Coordinates of C-alpha atoms in Angstrom, one line a residue:
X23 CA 26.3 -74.9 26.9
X24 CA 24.2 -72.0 26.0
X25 CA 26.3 -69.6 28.1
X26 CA 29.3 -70.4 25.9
X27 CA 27.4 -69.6 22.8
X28 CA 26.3 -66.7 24.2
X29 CA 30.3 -65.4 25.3
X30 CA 31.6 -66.6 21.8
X31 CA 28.7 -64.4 20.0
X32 CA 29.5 -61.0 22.3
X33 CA 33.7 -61.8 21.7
X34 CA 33.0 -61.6 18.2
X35 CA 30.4 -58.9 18.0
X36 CA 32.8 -56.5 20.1
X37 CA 36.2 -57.3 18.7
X38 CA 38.2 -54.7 16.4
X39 CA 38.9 -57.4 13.3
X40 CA 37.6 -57.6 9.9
X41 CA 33.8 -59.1 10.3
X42 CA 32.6 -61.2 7.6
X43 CA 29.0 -59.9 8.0
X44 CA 28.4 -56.5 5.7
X45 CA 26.0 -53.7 7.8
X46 CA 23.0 -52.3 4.9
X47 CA 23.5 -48.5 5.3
X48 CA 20.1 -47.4 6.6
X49 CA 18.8 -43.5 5.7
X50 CA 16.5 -42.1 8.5
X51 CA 13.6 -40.0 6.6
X52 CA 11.7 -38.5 9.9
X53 CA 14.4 -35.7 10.5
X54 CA 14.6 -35.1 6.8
X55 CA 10.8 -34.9 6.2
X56 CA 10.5 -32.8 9.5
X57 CA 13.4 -30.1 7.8
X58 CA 10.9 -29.8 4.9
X59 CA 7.9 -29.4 6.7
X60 CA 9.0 -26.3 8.2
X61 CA 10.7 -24.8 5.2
X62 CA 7.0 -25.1 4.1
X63 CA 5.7 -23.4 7.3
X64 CA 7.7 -20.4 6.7
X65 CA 7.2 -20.0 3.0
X66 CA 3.8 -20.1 3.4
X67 CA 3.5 -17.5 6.0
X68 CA 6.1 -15.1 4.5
X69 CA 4.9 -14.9 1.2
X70 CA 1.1 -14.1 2.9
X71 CA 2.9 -11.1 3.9
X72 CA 4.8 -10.1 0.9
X73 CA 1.1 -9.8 -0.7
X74 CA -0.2 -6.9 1.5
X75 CA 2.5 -4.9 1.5
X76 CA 2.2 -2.6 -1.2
X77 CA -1.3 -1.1 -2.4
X78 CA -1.9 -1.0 -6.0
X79 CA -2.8 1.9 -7.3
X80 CA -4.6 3.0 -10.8
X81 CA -4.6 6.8 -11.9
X82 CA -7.6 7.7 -12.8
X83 CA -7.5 9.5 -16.7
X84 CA -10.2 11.8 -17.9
X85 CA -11.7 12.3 -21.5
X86 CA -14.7 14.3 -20.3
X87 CA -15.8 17.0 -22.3
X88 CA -15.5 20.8 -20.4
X89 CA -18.4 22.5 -18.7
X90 CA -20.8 24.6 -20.2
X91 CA -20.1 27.8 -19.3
X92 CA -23.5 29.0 -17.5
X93 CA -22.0 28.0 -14.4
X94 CA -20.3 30.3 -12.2
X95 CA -17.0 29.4 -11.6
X96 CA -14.1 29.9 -8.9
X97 CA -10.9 29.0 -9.8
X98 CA -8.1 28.2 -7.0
X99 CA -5.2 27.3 -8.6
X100 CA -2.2 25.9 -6.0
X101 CA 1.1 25.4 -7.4
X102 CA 4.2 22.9 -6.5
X103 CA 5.4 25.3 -4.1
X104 CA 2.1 25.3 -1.6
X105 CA 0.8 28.7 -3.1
X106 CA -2.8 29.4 -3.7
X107 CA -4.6 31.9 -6.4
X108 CA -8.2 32.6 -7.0
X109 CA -9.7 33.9 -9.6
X110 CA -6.0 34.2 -11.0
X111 CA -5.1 36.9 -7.5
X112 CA -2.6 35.4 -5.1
X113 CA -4.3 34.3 -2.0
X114 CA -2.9 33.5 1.5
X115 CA -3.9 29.8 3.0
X116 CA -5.4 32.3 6.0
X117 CA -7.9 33.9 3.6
X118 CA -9.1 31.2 1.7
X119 CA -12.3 30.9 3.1
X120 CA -13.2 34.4 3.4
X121 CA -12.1 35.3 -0.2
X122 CA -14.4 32.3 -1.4
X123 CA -17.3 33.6 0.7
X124 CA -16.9 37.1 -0.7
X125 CA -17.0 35.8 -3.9
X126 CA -19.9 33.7 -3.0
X127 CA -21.6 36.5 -1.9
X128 CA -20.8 38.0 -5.5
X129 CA -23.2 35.2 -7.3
X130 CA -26.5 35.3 -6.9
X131 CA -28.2 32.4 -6.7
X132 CA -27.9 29.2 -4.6
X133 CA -24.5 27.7 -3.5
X134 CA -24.9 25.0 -5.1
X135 CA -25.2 26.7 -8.4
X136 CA -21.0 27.8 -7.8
X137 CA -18.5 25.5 -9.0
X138 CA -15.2 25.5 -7.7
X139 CA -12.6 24.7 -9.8
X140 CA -9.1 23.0 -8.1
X141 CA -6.4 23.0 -10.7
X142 CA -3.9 21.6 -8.3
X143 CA -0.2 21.6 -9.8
X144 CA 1.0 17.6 -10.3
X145 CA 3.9 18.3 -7.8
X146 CA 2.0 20.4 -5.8
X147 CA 1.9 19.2 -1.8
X148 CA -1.0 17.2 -0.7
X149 CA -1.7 19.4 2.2
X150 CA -2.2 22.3 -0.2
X151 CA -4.9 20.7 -2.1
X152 CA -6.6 19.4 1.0
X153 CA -6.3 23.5 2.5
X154 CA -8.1 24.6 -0.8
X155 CA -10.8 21.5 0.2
X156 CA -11.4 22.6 3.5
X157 CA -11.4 26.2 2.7
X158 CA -14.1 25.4 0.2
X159 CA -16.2 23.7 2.8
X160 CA -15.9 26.4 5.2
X161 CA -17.3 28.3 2.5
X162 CA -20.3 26.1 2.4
X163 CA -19.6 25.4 -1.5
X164 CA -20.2 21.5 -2.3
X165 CA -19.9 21.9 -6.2
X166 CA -16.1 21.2 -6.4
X167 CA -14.1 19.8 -9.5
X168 CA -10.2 18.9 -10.0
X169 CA -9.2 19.8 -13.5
X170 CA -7.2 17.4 -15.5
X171 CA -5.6 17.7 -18.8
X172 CA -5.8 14.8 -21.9
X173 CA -3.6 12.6 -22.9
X174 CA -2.3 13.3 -26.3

């Protein structure tokens, strides 16, 4: 009579009624735990890249003393708005170089005895201050110094 058994057993199991027997709730943790790992995943790789995104940059700040004054000294001055002086005479970016060879050739002495002096404006464009570098190597003068001024 096993097959009877077996047809009471599936008439109960499928029926709509009340059943007597109470189901235990059961919480599946694989999907869960798989959510987490890759919220892990990605903060792990974004914040890698949140670390080399800026550069960190410290001013330098000068307490020097000033140069004796047995050196000969050029002065190019270049203000905010790209303009250049030397020697305190307004100076096109096209005659840089031969204006600091004339007054090269106005020393005597070695070229590396000729310091030339940058006092760059703060606000002054990059480009400006690297047109007064290159003039200065075109020149064939390696002595060069960017002025500063204390903090007070």
């Amino acid at each position: 009579m096993s097959w009877l058994d077996n047809s009471i057993h599936q008439k109960r199991r499928f029926s709509l009624g009340a059943s007597t027997a109470s189901v235990e709730p059961e919480i599946n943790l694989i999907p869960f735990i798989d959510v987490l790992l890759v919220v892990l995943i990605f903060l792990m790789i974004s914040t890698t890249f949140t670390r080399y995104q800026e550069i960190a940059i410290t001013l330098p700040t000068a307490n020097g003393s000033e140069n004796p004054a047995d050196l000969k000294q050029i002065h190019i001055a270049v203000s905010r708005d790209g303009r250049y002086a030397i020697n305190g005479k307004l100076t096109d970016r096209s005659q840089l170089p031969n204006s600091l060879m004339q007054l090269q050739s106005q020393f005597s002495g070695s070229e590396k005895d000729i310091q030339v002096n940058i006092d760059a404006d703060a606000k002054a464009p990059h480009q400006a201050v690297m047109s007064a570098l290159e003039a200065a190597r075109d020149a064939n003068l390696s002595n060069i110094v960017f002025s500063s001024q204390t903090k007070k």
